[in-house]
Coordinates of C-alpha atoms and ligand atoms in Angstrom, one line a residue:
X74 CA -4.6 -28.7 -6.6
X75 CA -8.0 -27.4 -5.0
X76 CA -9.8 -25.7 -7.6
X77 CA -13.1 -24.0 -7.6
X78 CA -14.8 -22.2 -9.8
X79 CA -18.2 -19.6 -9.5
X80 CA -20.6 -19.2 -12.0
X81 CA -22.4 -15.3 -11.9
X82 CA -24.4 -14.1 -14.6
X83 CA -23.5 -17.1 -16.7
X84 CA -19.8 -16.3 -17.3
X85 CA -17.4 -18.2 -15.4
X86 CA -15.3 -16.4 -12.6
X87 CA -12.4 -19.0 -12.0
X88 CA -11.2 -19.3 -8.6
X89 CA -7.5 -21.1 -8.3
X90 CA -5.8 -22.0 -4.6
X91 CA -2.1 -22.7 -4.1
X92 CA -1.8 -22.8 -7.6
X93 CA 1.8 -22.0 -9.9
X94 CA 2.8 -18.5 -11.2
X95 CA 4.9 -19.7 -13.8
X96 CA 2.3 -19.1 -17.2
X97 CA 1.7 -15.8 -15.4
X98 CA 4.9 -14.2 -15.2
X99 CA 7.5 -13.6 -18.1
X100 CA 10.6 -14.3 -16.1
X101 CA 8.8 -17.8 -15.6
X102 CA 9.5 -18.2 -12.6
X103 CA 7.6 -21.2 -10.4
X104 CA 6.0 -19.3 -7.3
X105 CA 3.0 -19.9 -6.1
X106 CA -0.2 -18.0 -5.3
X107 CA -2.3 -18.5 -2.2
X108 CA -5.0 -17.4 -4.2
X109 CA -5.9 -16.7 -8.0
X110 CA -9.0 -15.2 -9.2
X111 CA -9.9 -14.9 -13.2
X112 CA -12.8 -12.5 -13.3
X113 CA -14.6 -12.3 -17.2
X114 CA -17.2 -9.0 -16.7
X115 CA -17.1 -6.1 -14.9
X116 CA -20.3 -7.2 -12.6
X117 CA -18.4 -9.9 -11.3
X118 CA -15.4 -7.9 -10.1
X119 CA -18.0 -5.6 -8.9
X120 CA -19.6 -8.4 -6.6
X121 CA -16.2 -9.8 -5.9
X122 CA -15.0 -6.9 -3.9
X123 CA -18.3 -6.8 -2.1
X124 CA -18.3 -10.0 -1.4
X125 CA -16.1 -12.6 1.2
X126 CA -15.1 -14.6 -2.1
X127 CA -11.9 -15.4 -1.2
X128 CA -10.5 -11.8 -1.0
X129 CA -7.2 -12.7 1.9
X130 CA -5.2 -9.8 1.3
X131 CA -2.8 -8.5 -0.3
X132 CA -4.4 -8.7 -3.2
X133 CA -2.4 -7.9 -6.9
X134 CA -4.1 -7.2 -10.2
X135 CA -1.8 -8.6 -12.4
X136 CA -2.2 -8.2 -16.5
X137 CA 0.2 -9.8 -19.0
X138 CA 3.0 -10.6 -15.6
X139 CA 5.7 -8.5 -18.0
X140 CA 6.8 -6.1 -15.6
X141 CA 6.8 -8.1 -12.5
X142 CA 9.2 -10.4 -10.6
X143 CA 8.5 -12.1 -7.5
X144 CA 10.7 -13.3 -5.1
X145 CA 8.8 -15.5 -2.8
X146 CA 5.5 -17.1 -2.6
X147 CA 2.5 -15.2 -3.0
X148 CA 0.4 -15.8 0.2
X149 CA -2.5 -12.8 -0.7
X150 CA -5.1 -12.7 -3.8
X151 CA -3.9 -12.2 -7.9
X152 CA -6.7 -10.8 -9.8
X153 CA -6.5 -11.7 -13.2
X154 CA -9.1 -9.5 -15.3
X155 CA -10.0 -11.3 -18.2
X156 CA -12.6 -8.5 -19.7
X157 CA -11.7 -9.7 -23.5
X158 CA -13.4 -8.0 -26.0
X159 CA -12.2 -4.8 -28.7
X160 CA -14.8 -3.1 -30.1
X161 CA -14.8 0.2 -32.4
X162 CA -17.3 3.1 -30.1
X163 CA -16.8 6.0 -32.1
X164 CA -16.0 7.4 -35.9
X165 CA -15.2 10.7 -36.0
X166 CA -13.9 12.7 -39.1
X167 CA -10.4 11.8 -39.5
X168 CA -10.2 9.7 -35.9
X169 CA -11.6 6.7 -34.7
X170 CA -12.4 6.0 -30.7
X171 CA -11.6 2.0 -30.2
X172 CA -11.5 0.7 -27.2
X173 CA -10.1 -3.0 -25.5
X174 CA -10.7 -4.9 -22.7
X175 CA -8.4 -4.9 -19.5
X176 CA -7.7 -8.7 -20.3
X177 CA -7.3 -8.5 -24.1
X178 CA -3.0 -9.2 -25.5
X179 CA -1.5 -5.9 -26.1
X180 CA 0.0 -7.0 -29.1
X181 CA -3.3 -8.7 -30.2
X182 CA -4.6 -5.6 -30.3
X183 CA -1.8 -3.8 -32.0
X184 CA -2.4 -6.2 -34.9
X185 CA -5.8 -5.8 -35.1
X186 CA -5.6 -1.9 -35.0
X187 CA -2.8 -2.4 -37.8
X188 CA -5.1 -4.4 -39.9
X189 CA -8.2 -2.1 -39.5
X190 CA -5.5 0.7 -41.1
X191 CA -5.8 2.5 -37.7
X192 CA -2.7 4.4 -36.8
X193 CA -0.9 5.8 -33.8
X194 CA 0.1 2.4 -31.9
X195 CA 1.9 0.5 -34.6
X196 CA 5.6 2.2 -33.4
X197 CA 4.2 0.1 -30.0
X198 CA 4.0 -3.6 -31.4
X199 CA 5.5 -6.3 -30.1
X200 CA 5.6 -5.6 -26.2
X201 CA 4.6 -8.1 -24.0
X202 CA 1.3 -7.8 -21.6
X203 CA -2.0 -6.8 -21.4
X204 CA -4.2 -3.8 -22.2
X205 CA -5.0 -3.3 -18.4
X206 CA -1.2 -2.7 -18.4
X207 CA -0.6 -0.3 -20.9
X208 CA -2.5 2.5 -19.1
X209 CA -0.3 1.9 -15.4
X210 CA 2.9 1.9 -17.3
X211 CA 2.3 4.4 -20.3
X212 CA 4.3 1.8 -22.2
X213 CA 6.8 3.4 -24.9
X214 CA 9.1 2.1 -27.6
X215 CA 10.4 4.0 -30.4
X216 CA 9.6 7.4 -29.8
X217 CA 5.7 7.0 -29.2
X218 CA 4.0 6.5 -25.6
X219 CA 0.5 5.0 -24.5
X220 CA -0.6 8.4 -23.1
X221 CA -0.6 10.0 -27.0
X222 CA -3.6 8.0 -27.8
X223 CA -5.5 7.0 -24.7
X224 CA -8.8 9.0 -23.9
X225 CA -9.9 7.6 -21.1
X226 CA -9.3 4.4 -18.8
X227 CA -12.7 2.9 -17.1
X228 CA -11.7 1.6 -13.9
X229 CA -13.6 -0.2 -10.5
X230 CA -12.9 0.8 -7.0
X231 CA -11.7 -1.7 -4.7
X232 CA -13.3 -2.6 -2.5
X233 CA -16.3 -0.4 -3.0
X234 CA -16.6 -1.7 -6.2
X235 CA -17.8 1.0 -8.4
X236 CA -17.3 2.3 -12.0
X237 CA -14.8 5.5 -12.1
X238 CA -13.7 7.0 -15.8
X239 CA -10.3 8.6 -15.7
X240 CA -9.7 11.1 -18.5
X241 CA -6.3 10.9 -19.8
X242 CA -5.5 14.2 -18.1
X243 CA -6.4 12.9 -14.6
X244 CA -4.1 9.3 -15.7
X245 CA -1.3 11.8 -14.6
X246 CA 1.0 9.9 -17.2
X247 CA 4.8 10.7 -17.3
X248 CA 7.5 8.5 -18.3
X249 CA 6.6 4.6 -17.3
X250 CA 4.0 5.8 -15.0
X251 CA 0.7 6.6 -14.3
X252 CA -1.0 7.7 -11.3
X253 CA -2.4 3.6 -11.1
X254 CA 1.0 3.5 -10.5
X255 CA 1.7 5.9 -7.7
X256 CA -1.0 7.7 -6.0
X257 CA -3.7 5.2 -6.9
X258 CA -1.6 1.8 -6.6
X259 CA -4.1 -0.7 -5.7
X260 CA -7.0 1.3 -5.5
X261 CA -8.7 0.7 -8.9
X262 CA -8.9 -2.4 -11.2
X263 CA -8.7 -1.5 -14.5
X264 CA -11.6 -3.3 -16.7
X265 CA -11.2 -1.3 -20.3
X266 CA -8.7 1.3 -22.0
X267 CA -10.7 3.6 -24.5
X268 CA -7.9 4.8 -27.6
X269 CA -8.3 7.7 -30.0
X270 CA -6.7 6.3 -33.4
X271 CA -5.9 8.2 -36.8
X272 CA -7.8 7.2 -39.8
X273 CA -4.8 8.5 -41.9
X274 CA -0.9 7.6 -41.6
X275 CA 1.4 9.4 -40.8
X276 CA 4.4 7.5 -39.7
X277 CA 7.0 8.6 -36.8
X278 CA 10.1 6.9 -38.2
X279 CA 12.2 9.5 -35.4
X280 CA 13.8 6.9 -33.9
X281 CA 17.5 5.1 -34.1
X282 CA 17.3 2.9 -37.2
X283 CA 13.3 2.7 -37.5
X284 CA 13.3 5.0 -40.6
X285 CA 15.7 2.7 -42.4
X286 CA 13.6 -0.5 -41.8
X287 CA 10.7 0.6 -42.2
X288 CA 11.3 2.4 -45.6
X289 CA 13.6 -1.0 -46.4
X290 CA 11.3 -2.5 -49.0
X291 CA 8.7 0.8 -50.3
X292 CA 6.6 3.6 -49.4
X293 CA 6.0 3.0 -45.2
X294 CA 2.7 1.2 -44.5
X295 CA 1.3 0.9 -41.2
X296 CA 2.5 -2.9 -41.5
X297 CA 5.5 -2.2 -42.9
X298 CA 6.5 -0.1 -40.0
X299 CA 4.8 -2.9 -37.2
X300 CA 6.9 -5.1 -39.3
X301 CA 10.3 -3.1 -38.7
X302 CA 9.2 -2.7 -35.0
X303 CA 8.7 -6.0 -34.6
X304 CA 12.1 -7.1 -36.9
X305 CA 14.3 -4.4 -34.3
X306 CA 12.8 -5.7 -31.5
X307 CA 13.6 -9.2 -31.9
X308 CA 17.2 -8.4 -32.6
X309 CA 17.7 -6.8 -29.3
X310 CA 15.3 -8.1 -26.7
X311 CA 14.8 -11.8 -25.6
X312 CA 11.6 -13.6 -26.4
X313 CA 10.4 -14.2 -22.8
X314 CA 8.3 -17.8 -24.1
X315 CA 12.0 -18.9 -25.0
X316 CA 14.1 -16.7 -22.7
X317 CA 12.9 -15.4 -19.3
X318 CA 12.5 -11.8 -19.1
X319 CA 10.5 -8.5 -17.7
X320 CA 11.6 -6.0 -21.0
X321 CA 13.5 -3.3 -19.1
X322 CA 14.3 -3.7 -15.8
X323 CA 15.1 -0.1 -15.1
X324 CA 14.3 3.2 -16.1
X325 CA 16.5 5.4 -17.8
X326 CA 17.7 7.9 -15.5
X327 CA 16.9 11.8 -16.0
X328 CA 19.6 14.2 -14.7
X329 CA 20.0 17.8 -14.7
X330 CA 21.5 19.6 -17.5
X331 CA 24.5 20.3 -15.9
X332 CA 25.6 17.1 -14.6
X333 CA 24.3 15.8 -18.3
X334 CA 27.8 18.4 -19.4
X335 CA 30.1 16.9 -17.0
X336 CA 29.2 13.3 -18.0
X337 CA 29.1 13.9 -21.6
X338 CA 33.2 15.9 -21.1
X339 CA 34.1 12.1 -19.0
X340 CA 32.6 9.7 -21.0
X341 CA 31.9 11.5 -24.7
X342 CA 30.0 8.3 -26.0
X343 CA 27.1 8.6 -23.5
X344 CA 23.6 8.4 -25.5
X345 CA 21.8 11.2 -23.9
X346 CA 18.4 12.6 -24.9
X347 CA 16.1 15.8 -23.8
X348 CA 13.4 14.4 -21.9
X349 CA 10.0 16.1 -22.1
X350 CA 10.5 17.5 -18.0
X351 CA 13.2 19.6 -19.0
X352 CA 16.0 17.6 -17.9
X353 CA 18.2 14.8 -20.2
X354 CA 17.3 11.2 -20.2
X355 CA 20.3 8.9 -20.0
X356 CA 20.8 5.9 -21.9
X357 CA 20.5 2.9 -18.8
X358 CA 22.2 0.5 -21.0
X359 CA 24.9 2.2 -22.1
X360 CA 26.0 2.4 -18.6
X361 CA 25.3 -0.8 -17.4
X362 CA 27.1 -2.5 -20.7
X363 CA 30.3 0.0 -19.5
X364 CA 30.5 -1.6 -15.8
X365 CA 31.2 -4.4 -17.4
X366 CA 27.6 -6.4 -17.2
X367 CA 26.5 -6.8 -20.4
X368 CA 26.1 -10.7 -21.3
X369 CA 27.3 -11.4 -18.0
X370 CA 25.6 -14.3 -15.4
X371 CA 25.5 -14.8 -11.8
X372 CA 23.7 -18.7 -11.7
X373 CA 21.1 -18.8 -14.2
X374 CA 20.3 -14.9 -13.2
X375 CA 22.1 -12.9 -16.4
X376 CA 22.2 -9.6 -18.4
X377 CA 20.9 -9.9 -21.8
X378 CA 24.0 -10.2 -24.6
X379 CA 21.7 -7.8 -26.7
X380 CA 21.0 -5.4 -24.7
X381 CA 22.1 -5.0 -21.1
X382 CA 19.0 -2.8 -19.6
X383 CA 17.2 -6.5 -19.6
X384 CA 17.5 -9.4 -17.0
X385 CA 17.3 -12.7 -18.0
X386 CA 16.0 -16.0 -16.0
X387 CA 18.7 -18.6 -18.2
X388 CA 16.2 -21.3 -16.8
X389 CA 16.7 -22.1 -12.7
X390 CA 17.0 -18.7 -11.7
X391 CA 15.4 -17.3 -8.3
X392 CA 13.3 -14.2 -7.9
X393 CA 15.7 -13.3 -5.7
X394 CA 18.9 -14.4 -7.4
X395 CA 17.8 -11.6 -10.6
X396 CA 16.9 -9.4 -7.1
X397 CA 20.3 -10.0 -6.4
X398 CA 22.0 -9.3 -9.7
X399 CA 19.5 -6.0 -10.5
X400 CA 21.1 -4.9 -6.6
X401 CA 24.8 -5.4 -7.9
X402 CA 24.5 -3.7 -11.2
X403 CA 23.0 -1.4 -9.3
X404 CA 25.6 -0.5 -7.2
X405 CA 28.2 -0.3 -9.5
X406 CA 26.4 2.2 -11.7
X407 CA 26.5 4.3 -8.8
X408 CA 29.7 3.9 -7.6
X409 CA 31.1 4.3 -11.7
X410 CA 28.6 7.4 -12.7
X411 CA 26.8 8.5 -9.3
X412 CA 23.8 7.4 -10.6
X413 CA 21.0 6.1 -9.2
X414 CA 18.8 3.5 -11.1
X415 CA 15.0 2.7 -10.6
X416 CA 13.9 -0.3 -11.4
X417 CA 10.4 -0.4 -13.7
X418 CA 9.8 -3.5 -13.5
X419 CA 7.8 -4.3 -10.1
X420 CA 9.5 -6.3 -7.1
X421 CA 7.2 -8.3 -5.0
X422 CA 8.3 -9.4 -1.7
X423 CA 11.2 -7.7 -0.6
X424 CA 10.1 -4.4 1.0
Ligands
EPU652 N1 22.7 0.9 -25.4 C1 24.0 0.5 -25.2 N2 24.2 -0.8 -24.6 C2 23.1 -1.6 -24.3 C3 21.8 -1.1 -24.5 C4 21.6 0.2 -25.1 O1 25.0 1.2 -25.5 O2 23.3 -2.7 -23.8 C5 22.6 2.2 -26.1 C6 22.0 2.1 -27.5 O3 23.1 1.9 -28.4 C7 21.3 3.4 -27.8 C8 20.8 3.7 -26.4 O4 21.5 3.0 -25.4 O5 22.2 4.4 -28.2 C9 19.3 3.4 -26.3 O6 19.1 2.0 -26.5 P1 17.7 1.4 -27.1 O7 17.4 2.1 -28.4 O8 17.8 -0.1 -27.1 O9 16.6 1.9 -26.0 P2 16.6 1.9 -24.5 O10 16.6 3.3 -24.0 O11 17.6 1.0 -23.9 C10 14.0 2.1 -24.3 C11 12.9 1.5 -23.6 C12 12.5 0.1 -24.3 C13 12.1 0.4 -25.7 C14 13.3 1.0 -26.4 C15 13.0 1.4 -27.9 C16 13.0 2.2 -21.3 C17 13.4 1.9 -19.9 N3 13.2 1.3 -22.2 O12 15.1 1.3 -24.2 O13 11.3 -0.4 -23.6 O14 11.8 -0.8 -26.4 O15 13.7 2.3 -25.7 O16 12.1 2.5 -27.9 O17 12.6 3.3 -21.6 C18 10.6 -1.7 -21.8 O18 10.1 -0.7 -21.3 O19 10.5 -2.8 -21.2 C19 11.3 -1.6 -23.1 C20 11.9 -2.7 -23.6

């Protein structure tokens, strides 16, 4: 493997050619990338982009690799940021303003934000990535999103390389996006996410069976409930370091309120929720696991036995064999329900 690696303003920036995406994607699967490019400080990426470094396009920022599955070879640039540090910026009266690196673990963080007895992300433990991430995909699980508790994102342009603060307002957040995820894809590198945290606990126990675990053994903590996350989650989604996976693969679908009646009269056991745009948020899985898919495999490519709104690499799987199968299911949702799913998790390659 050729290897190179630049030294500016005494922190490495690691340079990688033709080297394997398989540590840097959770489906594990064992492309490669023309070009991969670790960058530790923001003055780096800065200089980077102005520079001829190494830049061949297309280039991909990629965090954690949770949400992503390729399906061939990568032939452009992966920009890895690797800005690692959490640091506490601001104490207000009954709030605190802490803020992470792009690079830094998600659930790191979560731990640490637990242990400090700051609240408001602990319903969000235990998802896979990076804090870059979180941001692009206003991650949610169990009834809280990203966008309740971020402030403001500080972000480079590429190529122009310079520094750009976006207040949560102008994120444009909805549900699993983000304007770095439409309207600004590609155009900014994310180097630090700035939180606003609660100094006192109040616990949001809203959702499914949370209430139950959390309050299994007391009074709710902030641990306890991270604990109960964490417990839940492991009982319905697979470990990606022992089983492939990208989370979700799709989105659960929104439809109008009328075509939310007709479906509840047809199929009464349909999980349906209002969604925060008016219309009602359908449960993905439900409908995948009634065409029949849940637990199923084509090859190593498979539906999760737990919970069928998540692909699973069984081991030799292609990018485009889970393609494949995420096309199939796909299709039969549509044909069963009329329903259109979107994938969330990000296809490279393909289109
Ligand atoms: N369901 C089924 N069969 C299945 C899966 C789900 O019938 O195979 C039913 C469940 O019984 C429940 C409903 O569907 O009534 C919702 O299921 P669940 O609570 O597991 O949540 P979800 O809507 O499938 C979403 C997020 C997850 C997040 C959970 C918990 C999306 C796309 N997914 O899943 O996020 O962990 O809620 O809050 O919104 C991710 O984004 O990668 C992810 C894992």
């Amino acid at each position: 493997m050729e290897k190179e690696a630049y030294f500016y303003d005494g922190k490495p920036m690691i340079i990688r050619k033709n080297i394997s995406l398989k540590p840097f994607n959770t489906f594990g699967l064992d492309y490669k990338a023309a070009t991969l490019i670790c960058t530790t400080t923001e003055r780096d990426a800065k200089q980077l982009f102005r520079s001829e470094a190494g830049l061949n396009q297309p280039l991909l920022i990629l965090g954690g690799g949770s949400n992503i599955l390729f399906t061939e070879d990568f032939r452009g640039t992966i920009l890895s940021p690797c800005f690692l540090n959490i640091r506490v910026d601001k104490l207000e009266k009954e709030h605190v303003i802490v803020s992470a690196g792009a690079g830094v673990e998600w659930d790191s963080f979560v731990e640490w934000c637990v242990a400090m007895g700051f609240s408001g992300i602990e319903n969000l433990s235990g998802i896979p990535g990076s804090v870059g991430a979180v941001p692009v995909q206003n991650i949610g699980a169990y009834g809280v999103e990203a966008k309740e508790t971020i402030v403001k994102v500080r972000c480079i342009s590429i190529p122009e390389g310079r520094v750009k603060l976006f207040s949560n307002k102008e994120c444009g957040f909805g549900y699993r996006t983000s304007i770095f995820k439409t309207t600004l894809k590609g155009q900014y590198i994310i180097t630090r996410v700035y939180f606003r945290l609660g100094l006192k606990f109040i616990p949001r126990l809203g959702y499914g069976s949370l209430k139950q675990e959390a309050e299994g053994s007391g009074k709710p903590t902030l641990k306890r409930v991270r604990n109960a996350v964490l417990k839940i989650r492991n009982s319905k989604l697979p470990d990606p370091e022992v089983t492939g996976n990208a989370g979700s693969f799709f989105k659960n679908p929104v439809v109008s309120g009328s075509f939310a009646d007709i479906l509840k009269k047809d199929y009464p056991g349909l999980p349906l929720y209002e969604d925060t745009s008016g219309g009602i948020k359908v449960a993905a899985g439900w409908l995948i696991e009634q065409c029949g898919w849940k637990g199923k495999r084509i090859g190593d490519a498979g539906v999760h036995s737990h919970q069928a709104l998540v692909l699973v690499n069984h081991g030799r799987a292609s990018g485009m064999e889970i393609y494949k199968l995420s096309e199939k299911i796909r299709e039969s949702v549509k044909k069963k329900f009329g329903i259109n799913l979107e994938r969330e998790v990000e296809v490279t390659g393909i289109i």
